[in-house]
Amino acid sequence: MRGATHAKWAACAIAVALTAAACGGGSDSGGSGADGIVSSSWGDPQNPLEPANTNEVQGGKVLAMIFRGLKQYDPKTGEAKDMLAESIETKDSVNFTVTVRPGWKFSNGEAVTARSFVDAWNYGAHLKNNQRNAYFFGYIDGYEKVHPEKGQPSAQTLSGLKVTGDRTFTVKLSQKFSTWPDTLGYAAFAPLPRAFFDDHDAWLAKPVGNGPYLVDSYARGSQMSLRRWDGYNGPDKAQNGGIDLKVYTDNNTAYTDLIAGNLDLVDDVPASQLKNVKADLGDRYINTPAGIIQTLAFPYYDKQWNTADGAKVRTGLSMAINRKQITDTIFQQTRTPAKDWTSPVLGEEGGFDPTLCGKACEYDPAEAKRLIAEGGGLPGGRVTLTYNADTGSHKDWVDAVCNSIKNALGNDRACVGNPVGTFADFRNQIIQSKMPGPFRAGWQMDYPLIQNFLQPLYYTNASSNDGKWSNKKFDDLVDKANAEADPAAAVAAFKEAEKVVRDEMAAIPLWYQNGSAGYSERVSNVALNPFSVPVYEEIKVN
Amino acid sequence: MGRYVIRRLLQMVPVFFGATLLIFLMVNVMGDPIAGLCGERQCDPATAAQLRKEFGLDKPLWQQYATYMGNVFTGDFGTAFNGQEVTELMGEAFPVTIRLTLVAIVFEIVIGIALGVVTGLRRGRPVDSGVLLLTLVVISVPTFVTGLLLQLLLGYKWDIIDPSVSTDARLDELIVPGLVLASVSLAYVTRLTRTSIAENSRADYVRTAKAKGLPRGRVIRKHLLRNSLIPVVTFIGTDVGALMGGAIVTERIFNIHGVGYQLYQGILRQNTQTVVGFVSVLVIVFLVANLLVDLLYAVLDPRIRYA
């Protein structure tokens, strides 16, 4: 019976399809709503969640909840305050003695000791552990032995780190760096429990830290449930029962969920919703400055852009950009026109100076035209602005900047945007020094220090000096600033260095980026810290 | 029949290798994925080299492909950049997408064929014109517009559904996304069925069946529909693969953590392992669906035989 055989085949096919569907992967349905749990939007972290391996904001959020380091940045002022550190002492800005406060524990009961820090830092610095943030330990003596630029490491541990007691250890830096202790609030410097080293996979599946929250469950790629850790005795105990971080495929969906009442907190309001956000949320919309600056960098490896009179062309370009108009219309005032190369979150004491860029950052088409002509005109007759088109709605503002330049110069061919498909490819072309002209550069601070806005970006061969700018005077001033024992004097020296950046217009500062967030009526006391991450532990559930 | 199936299965082998090789090359052409791993700053050269070694990116391309395929046959699809096994990602993503696809296919079959039969039997009447116009609208409006609109209306304005699908992706949550995903194909199924039915309703065997005095319902079901469904089955069969791979837009809108989402992430992060792994499985799904369609022909039309 032919027909019957065929029918059997068909039935089989359907059965296979149905079983496949039935073996669906179910995980817990995350209990938001009741007993003080706050639900918040989240993005899938790009790298495995380890303190020294997390360099983007999504993983950073979790680390900020489950870890406390020697220092903690004040959520309002950004000031580095002692947290686990009882004292960090130095006489020469090179040798530091760190004393850890007693009584701190990891949420698995293990005590936080000097060793918890030294082991964690040695792990973070060692080449074989592939930690993306290893360079944070680069100032510590012996770094080049555990993390050589080429070849195999010749040491297992940093020679600059020594445990001298249960709660004390010493750090020897390879150069003078007076504000080094202020960098220690960065997540890469968090302590790690023995469990991390003993069973690494288990730790990654469910990280254990010493912060106000502990990880209750973690379904990778979809949700992490954090609960208040009642054993936490730090000064910043959680004001809510816990946080459910939910991964969203698209921040527009998260926003829709927020206004529909299914989500309590969105910490990244999509650009397309900025027009409606005030009508939708009213006071429950937060728009505060963050330590992020956007600039246009230049390819100094390209002779055309590295001419004697180049500074005039670059300054002219800077003056051809109508920052105010762009931030008002495209960004709905979630960005502030830049007036220097740092960020307002530093405060004037920390080195922010709204007068530093001065006229060079003001829109002045006539002067722009004059300067560019004086400097020999645009290389090749036009600028090509390169950016990645996959995220962050960069296309909108690049087009706007281009139009601004075209209008100012009265030349319809003066500027063209050059989109690159993915961020990875964009970075790839930057690293290979293939930029055909100015390109988008964004900088999110690691720690609120003026040093962090200048040295990694403009120092010769620094880690993020993508345009390969090099200036002896600037380098010397940075060295001088780092050697200053007095923080105020260090800031002043950094500002001198920043003036070199201005005079040469090493990069065009565009705008400071704000953090923008929205929250539901269920919660209150929501704020963003200077890193534009919500201060989760202070959120109250009504 | 058995020989036919074996021959078809053997034909799949070169197609599978060709398709995966193409994808592998395409992802690699996009450049060095390590570049994007360290954020806005450059990975220090030593760490970058180390990472390249870990993901096998330091070897020549043909060797990468050979190693990769070798591993695939032992069930090892490699590791995504976030440290998760690709097989683990698949285990999470595929069941969700299969469920979504099933919902979509059911909509296509039930609504699409029903509308097709109704309009095909009532050619030129208002109901026919109305449905034709409706399908035209559905085909011409992009999926993301339909999706966002339904999400906004049903999820926010009228509060009938949740705007986003939970991690479990329960069947009832997938109804609206499934409808959105199916919408365009559904319109095509309707039109295909309509044309086919309209054509066959004038065929000799239908006239004969009617003349024999068979009840109208039986004529339509056993004679007319069965013969008219062949092109429709072909379409739906190939659509299975297309729906699974093409769910990127729908999954993004409704926050479904399925294949589309993982592929999207993989492409953004230029993660060869994820993209090639998922696409390989999709290729297999596509091939098997095609085979099943060919086998179904014989069920619908016994005159078709396989040698």
mmCIF file of C-alpha atoms in Angstrom, chain A residues 254-471:
data_model
loop_
_atom_site.group_PDB
_atom_site.id
_atom_site.type_symbol
_atom_site.label_atom_id
_atom_site.label_comp_id
_atom_site.label_asym_id
_atom_site.label_seq_id
_atom_site.Cartn_x
_atom_site.Cartn_y
_atom_site.Cartn_z
ATOM 1 C CA ALA A 254 12.205 47.611 27.130
ATOM 2 C CA TYR A 255 10.821 51.112 26.911
ATOM 3 C CA THR A 256 7.419 49.857 25.755
ATOM 4 C CA ASP A 257 7.456 47.399 28.641
ATOM 5 C CA LEU A 258 8.205 50.242 31.036
ATOM 6 C CA ILE A 259 5.305 52.407 29.909
ATOM 7 C CA ALA A 260 3.030 49.367 29.848
ATOM 8 C CA GLY A 261 3.912 48.750 33.483
ATOM 9 C CA ASN A 262 5.805 45.479 33.094
ATOM 10 C CA LEU A 263 9.221 46.848 33.953
ATOM 11 C CA ASP A 264 10.415 49.182 36.693
ATOM 12 C CA LEU A 265 13.567 50.670 35.301
ATOM 13 C CA VAL A 266 15.102 51.352 31.905
ATOM 14 C CA ASP A 267 18.562 52.856 32.034
ATOM 15 C CA ASP A 268 18.918 53.488 28.337
ATOM 16 C CA VAL A 269 16.028 55.427 26.833
ATOM 17 C CA PRO A 270 16.172 54.821 23.072
ATOM 18 C CA ALA A 271 16.902 57.897 20.978
ATOM 19 C CA SER A 272 13.680 57.453 19.044
ATOM 20 C CA GLN A 273 11.631 57.787 22.234
ATOM 21 C CA LEU A 274 13.294 60.931 23.567
ATOM 22 C CA LYS A 275 10.551 63.067 22.034
ATOM 23 C CA ASN A 276 7.833 61.246 23.977
ATOM 24 C CA VAL A 277 9.666 60.506 27.157
ATOM 25 C CA LYS A 278 8.594 63.595 29.058
ATOM 26 C CA ALA A 279 4.965 63.069 28.124
ATOM 27 C CA ASP A 280 5.171 59.364 28.980
ATOM 28 C CA LEU A 281 7.079 59.553 32.240
ATOM 29 C CA GLY A 282 7.102 63.146 33.466
ATOM 30 C CA ASP A 283 9.316 63.383 36.535
ATOM 31 C CA ARG A 284 10.231 59.740 36.264
ATOM 32 C CA TYR A 285 12.636 60.520 33.471
ATOM 33 C CA ILE A 286 16.255 61.097 34.503
ATOM 34 C CA ASN A 287 18.703 62.943 32.315
ATOM 35 C CA THR A 288 21.961 63.605 34.136
ATOM 36 C CA PRO A 289 25.551 64.160 33.031
ATOM 37 C CA ALA A 290 27.788 61.115 32.864
ATOM 38 C CA GLY A 291 31.520 60.736 32.454
ATOM 39 C CA ILE A 292 31.279 60.231 28.721
ATOM 40 C CA ILE A 293 32.614 62.514 26.012
ATOM 41 C CA GLN A 294 32.266 62.133 22.277
ATOM 42 C CA THR A 295 35.002 63.448 20.047
ATOM 43 C CA LEU A 296 36.198 63.349 16.493
ATOM 44 C CA ALA A 297 39.686 61.890 16.309
ATOM 45 C CA PHE A 298 42.094 62.363 13.434
ATOM 46 C CA PRO A 299 44.371 59.905 11.652
ATOM 47 C CA TYR A 300 47.784 61.402 12.389
ATOM 48 C CA TYR A 301 49.403 58.478 10.622
ATOM 49 C CA ASP A 302 48.059 59.995 7.415
ATOM 50 C CA LYS A 303 50.462 62.701 6.195
ATOM 51 C CA GLN A 304 47.588 64.733 4.807
ATOM 52 C CA TRP A 305 46.215 65.173 8.294
ATOM 53 C CA ASN A 306 49.559 65.646 9.980
ATOM 54 C CA THR A 307 50.776 68.870 8.448
ATOM 55 C CA ALA A 308 52.489 71.824 10.076
ATOM 56 C CA ASP A 309 49.370 73.968 9.727
ATOM 57 C CA GLY A 310 47.016 71.106 10.467
ATOM 58 C CA ALA A 311 45.982 72.556 13.811
ATOM 59 C CA LYS A 312 44.348 75.448 11.967
ATOM 60 C CA VAL A 313 42.313 73.107 9.770
ATOM 61 C CA ARG A 314 41.244 71.048 12.768
ATOM 62 C CA THR A 315 40.308 74.104 14.800
ATOM 63 C CA GLY A 316 38.427 75.412 11.780
ATOM 64 C CA LEU A 317 36.482 72.162 11.547
ATOM 65 C CA SER A 318 35.694 72.375 15.243
ATOM 66 C CA MET A 319 34.302 75.882 14.735
ATOM 67 C CA ALA A 320 32.235 74.706 11.773
ATOM 68 C CA ILE A 321 30.207 72.346 13.966
ATOM 69 C CA ASN A 322 27.042 73.769 15.454
ATOM 70 C CA ARG A 323 27.065 71.713 18.637
ATOM 71 C CA LYS A 324 24.129 73.399 20.297
ATOM 72 C CA GLN A 325 21.792 72.868 17.384
ATOM 73 C CA ILE A 326 22.739 69.194 17.075
ATOM 74 C CA THR A 327 22.429 68.404 20.760
ATOM 75 C CA ASP A 328 19.070 70.201 20.917
ATOM 76 C CA THR A 329 17.467 68.719 17.850
ATOM 77 C CA ILE A 330 18.992 65.278 17.434
ATOM 78 C CA PHE A 331 19.731 64.379 21.017
ATOM 79 C CA GLN A 332 16.845 66.273 22.636
ATOM 80 C CA GLN A 333 19.301 67.770 25.127
ATOM 81 C CA THR A 334 20.580 64.460 26.379
ATOM 82 C CA ARG A 335 24.032 65.734 25.425
ATOM 83 C CA THR A 336 25.725 68.980 26.310
ATOM 84 C CA PRO A 337 27.995 70.829 23.884
ATOM 85 C CA ALA A 338 31.582 70.153 24.966
ATOM 86 C CA LYS A 339 33.631 72.977 26.335
ATOM 87 C CA ASP A 340 36.776 71.028 27.165
ATOM 88 C CA TRP A 341 38.167 67.491 26.765
ATOM 89 C CA THR A 342 37.015 66.098 30.115
ATOM 90 C CA SER A 343 33.548 65.857 31.645
ATOM 91 C CA PRO A 344 31.396 67.966 33.964
ATOM 92 C CA VAL A 345 31.202 65.034 36.395
ATOM 93 C CA LEU A 346 34.780 65.768 37.461
ATOM 94 C CA GLY A 347 33.685 69.103 38.877
ATOM 95 C CA GLU A 348 35.869 72.174 38.591
ATOM 96 C CA GLU A 349 38.058 70.922 41.422
ATOM 97 C CA GLY A 350 38.667 67.695 39.539
ATOM 98 C CA GLY A 351 39.784 69.508 36.419
ATOM 99 C CA PHE A 352 36.618 70.231 34.427
ATOM 100 C CA ASP A 353 36.948 73.683 32.907
ATOM 101 C CA PRO A 354 34.055 75.110 30.839
ATOM 102 C CA THR A 355 36.270 77.898 29.524
ATOM 103 C CA LEU A 356 39.172 75.789 28.359
ATOM 104 C CA CYS A 357 38.186 75.206 24.760
ATOM 105 C CA GLY A 358 36.745 78.689 24.471
ATOM 106 C CA LYS A 359 36.251 80.083 20.968
ATOM 107 C CA ALA A 360 37.615 76.957 19.329
ATOM 108 C CA CYS A 361 34.462 75.083 20.353
ATOM 109 C CA GLU A 362 32.036 77.873 19.428
ATOM 110 C CA TYR A 363 30.139 77.814 16.168
ATOM 111 C CA ASP A 364 31.649 80.508 13.944
ATOM 112 C CA PRO A 365 31.306 79.733 10.233
ATOM 113 C CA ALA A 366 33.242 82.759 9.025
ATOM 114 C CA GLU A 367 36.235 82.086 11.255
ATOM 115 C CA ALA A 368 36.031 78.364 10.434
ATOM 116 C CA LYS A 369 36.248 79.090 6.730
ATOM 117 C CA ARG A 370 39.163 81.482 7.245
ATOM 118 C CA LEU A 371 41.137 79.069 9.452
ATOM 119 C CA ILE A 372 40.696 76.111 7.111
ATOM 120 C CA ALA A 373 41.810 78.199 4.131
ATOM 121 C CA GLU A 374 44.792 79.466 6.110
ATOM 122 C CA GLY A 375 45.738 75.940 7.117
ATOM 123 C CA GLY A 376 45.864 74.833 3.495
ATOM 124 C CA GLY A 377 42.289 73.710 3.031
ATOM 125 C CA LEU A 378 40.715 70.322 3.708
ATOM 126 C CA PRO A 379 42.978 67.430 2.733
ATOM 127 C CA GLY A 380 41.721 66.164 -0.604
ATOM 128 C CA GLY A 381 39.039 68.828 -0.599
ATOM 129 C CA ARG A 382 36.681 67.037 1.772
ATOM 130 C CA VAL A 383 36.428 65.303 5.122
ATOM 131 C CA THR A 384 35.208 61.749 5.409
ATOM 132 C CA LEU A 385 33.686 61.032 8.822
ATOM 133 C CA THR A 386 33.853 57.347 9.683
ATOM 134 C CA TYR A 387 31.516 55.748 12.215
ATOM 135 C CA ASN A 388 29.920 52.409 13.009
ATOM 136 C CA ALA A 389 26.323 52.217 11.901
ATOM 137 C CA ASP A 390 25.173 49.263 14.015
ATOM 138 C CA THR A 391 24.578 50.936 17.353
ATOM 139 C CA GLY A 392 23.985 54.220 19.086
ATOM 140 C CA SER A 393 22.219 56.030 16.214
ATOM 141 C CA HIS A 394 25.559 57.489 15.143
ATOM 142 C CA LYS A 395 24.352 58.048 11.611
ATOM 143 C CA ASP A 396 21.998 60.833 12.670
ATOM 144 C CA TRP A 397 24.575 63.011 14.299
ATOM 145 C CA VAL A 398 27.345 62.294 11.810
ATOM 146 C CA ASP A 399 25.036 63.471 9.042
ATOM 147 C CA ALA A 400 24.177 66.535 11.097
ATOM 148 C CA VAL A 401 27.847 67.331 11.768
ATOM 149 C CA CYS A 402 28.538 66.931 8.071
ATOM 150 C CA ASN A 403 25.718 69.257 7.129
ATOM 151 C CA SER A 404 26.957 71.775 9.639
ATOM 152 C CA ILE A 405 30.438 71.673 8.121
ATOM 153 C CA LYS A 406 29.040 71.907 4.583
ATOM 154 C CA ASN A 407 26.899 74.905 5.466
ATOM 155 C CA ALA A 408 29.675 76.673 7.324
ATOM 156 C CA LEU A 409 32.118 76.271 4.482
ATOM 157 C CA GLY A 410 29.515 76.920 1.815
ATOM 158 C CA ASN A 411 30.707 73.817 0.017
ATOM 159 C CA ASP A 412 28.336 70.978 -0.709
ATOM 160 C CA ARG A 413 31.173 68.509 -1.164
ATOM 161 C CA ALA A 414 33.057 69.406 2.013
ATOM 162 C CA CYS A 415 31.939 66.465 4.130
ATOM 163 C CA VAL A 416 30.651 62.949 3.761
ATOM 164 C CA GLY A 417 29.749 60.266 6.295
ATOM 165 C CA ASN A 418 31.386 56.865 5.965
ATOM 166 C CA PRO A 419 29.392 54.164 7.770
ATOM 167 C CA VAL A 420 31.041 50.889 8.790
ATOM 168 C CA GLY A 421 28.700 47.936 9.287
ATOM 169 C CA THR A 422 29.699 46.621 12.677
ATOM 170 C CA PHE A 423 31.495 47.965 15.689
ATOM 171 C CA ALA A 424 34.049 45.155 15.434
ATOM 172 C CA ASP A 425 34.885 46.073 11.869
ATOM 173 C CA PHE A 426 35.033 49.763 12.785
ATOM 174 C CA ARG A 427 37.506 49.014 15.580
ATOM 175 C CA ASN A 428 39.372 46.747 13.214
ATOM 176 C CA GLN A 429 39.910 49.508 10.696
ATOM 177 C CA ILE A 430 40.973 51.891 13.450
ATOM 178 C CA ILE A 431 43.520 49.453 14.836
ATOM 179 C CA GLN A 432 44.923 48.856 11.384
ATOM 180 C CA SER A 433 45.283 52.623 10.948
ATOM 181 C CA LYS A 434 43.027 52.705 7.922
ATOM 182 C CA MET A 435 40.876 55.710 8.686
ATOM 183 C CA PRO A 436 40.414 57.906 5.629
ATOM 184 C CA GLY A 437 39.727 60.983 7.721
ATOM 185 C CA PRO A 438 38.304 62.038 11.079
ATOM 186 C CA PHE A 439 36.427 59.294 12.893
ATOM 187 C CA ARG A 440 34.005 58.913 15.761
ATOM 188 C CA ALA A 441 35.645 58.420 19.113
ATOM 189 C CA GLY A 442 33.809 58.002 22.361
ATOM 190 C CA TRP A 443 35.317 57.832 25.784
ATOM 191 C CA GLN A 444 33.590 56.560 28.877
ATOM 192 C CA MET A 445 35.695 57.180 31.936
ATOM 193 C CA ASP A 446 37.000 54.281 33.967
ATOM 194 C CA TYR A 447 37.312 56.434 37.059
ATOM 195 C CA PRO A 448 36.496 60.090 37.653
ATOM 196 C CA LEU A 449 39.977 61.531 37.271
ATOM 197 C CA ILE A 450 41.135 64.101 34.740
ATOM 198 C CA GLN A 451 44.081 61.763 34.118
ATOM 199 C CA ASN A 452 41.667 59.196 32.680
ATOM 200 C CA PHE A 453 40.341 61.674 30.116
ATOM 201 C CA LEU A 454 43.773 62.654 28.851
ATOM 202 C CA GLN A 455 46.492 60.072 29.292
ATOM 203 C CA PRO A 456 44.886 56.997 27.664
ATOM 204 C CA LEU A 457 43.701 59.106 24.725
ATOM 205 C CA TYR A 458 46.492 61.526 23.885
ATOM 206 C CA TYR A 459 49.717 60.259 25.460
ATOM 207 C CA THR A 460 52.158 58.895 22.886
ATOM 208 C CA ASN A 461 51.273 55.256 22.122
ATOM 209 C CA ALA A 462 48.665 55.156 24.884
ATOM 210 C CA SER A 463 46.066 52.369 24.852
ATOM 211 C CA SER A 464 43.286 54.445 23.307
ATOM 212 C CA ASN A 465 45.307 56.924 21.297
ATOM 213 C CA ASP A 466 43.647 55.672 18.123
ATOM 214 C CA GLY A 467 44.736 58.600 15.985
ATOM 215 C CA LYS A 468 48.384 58.081 17.002
ATOM 216 C CA TRP A 469 48.723 61.710 18.079
ATOM 217 C CA SER A 470 52.084 62.424 19.640
ATOM 218 C CA ASN A 471 53.306 65.557 21.329
#
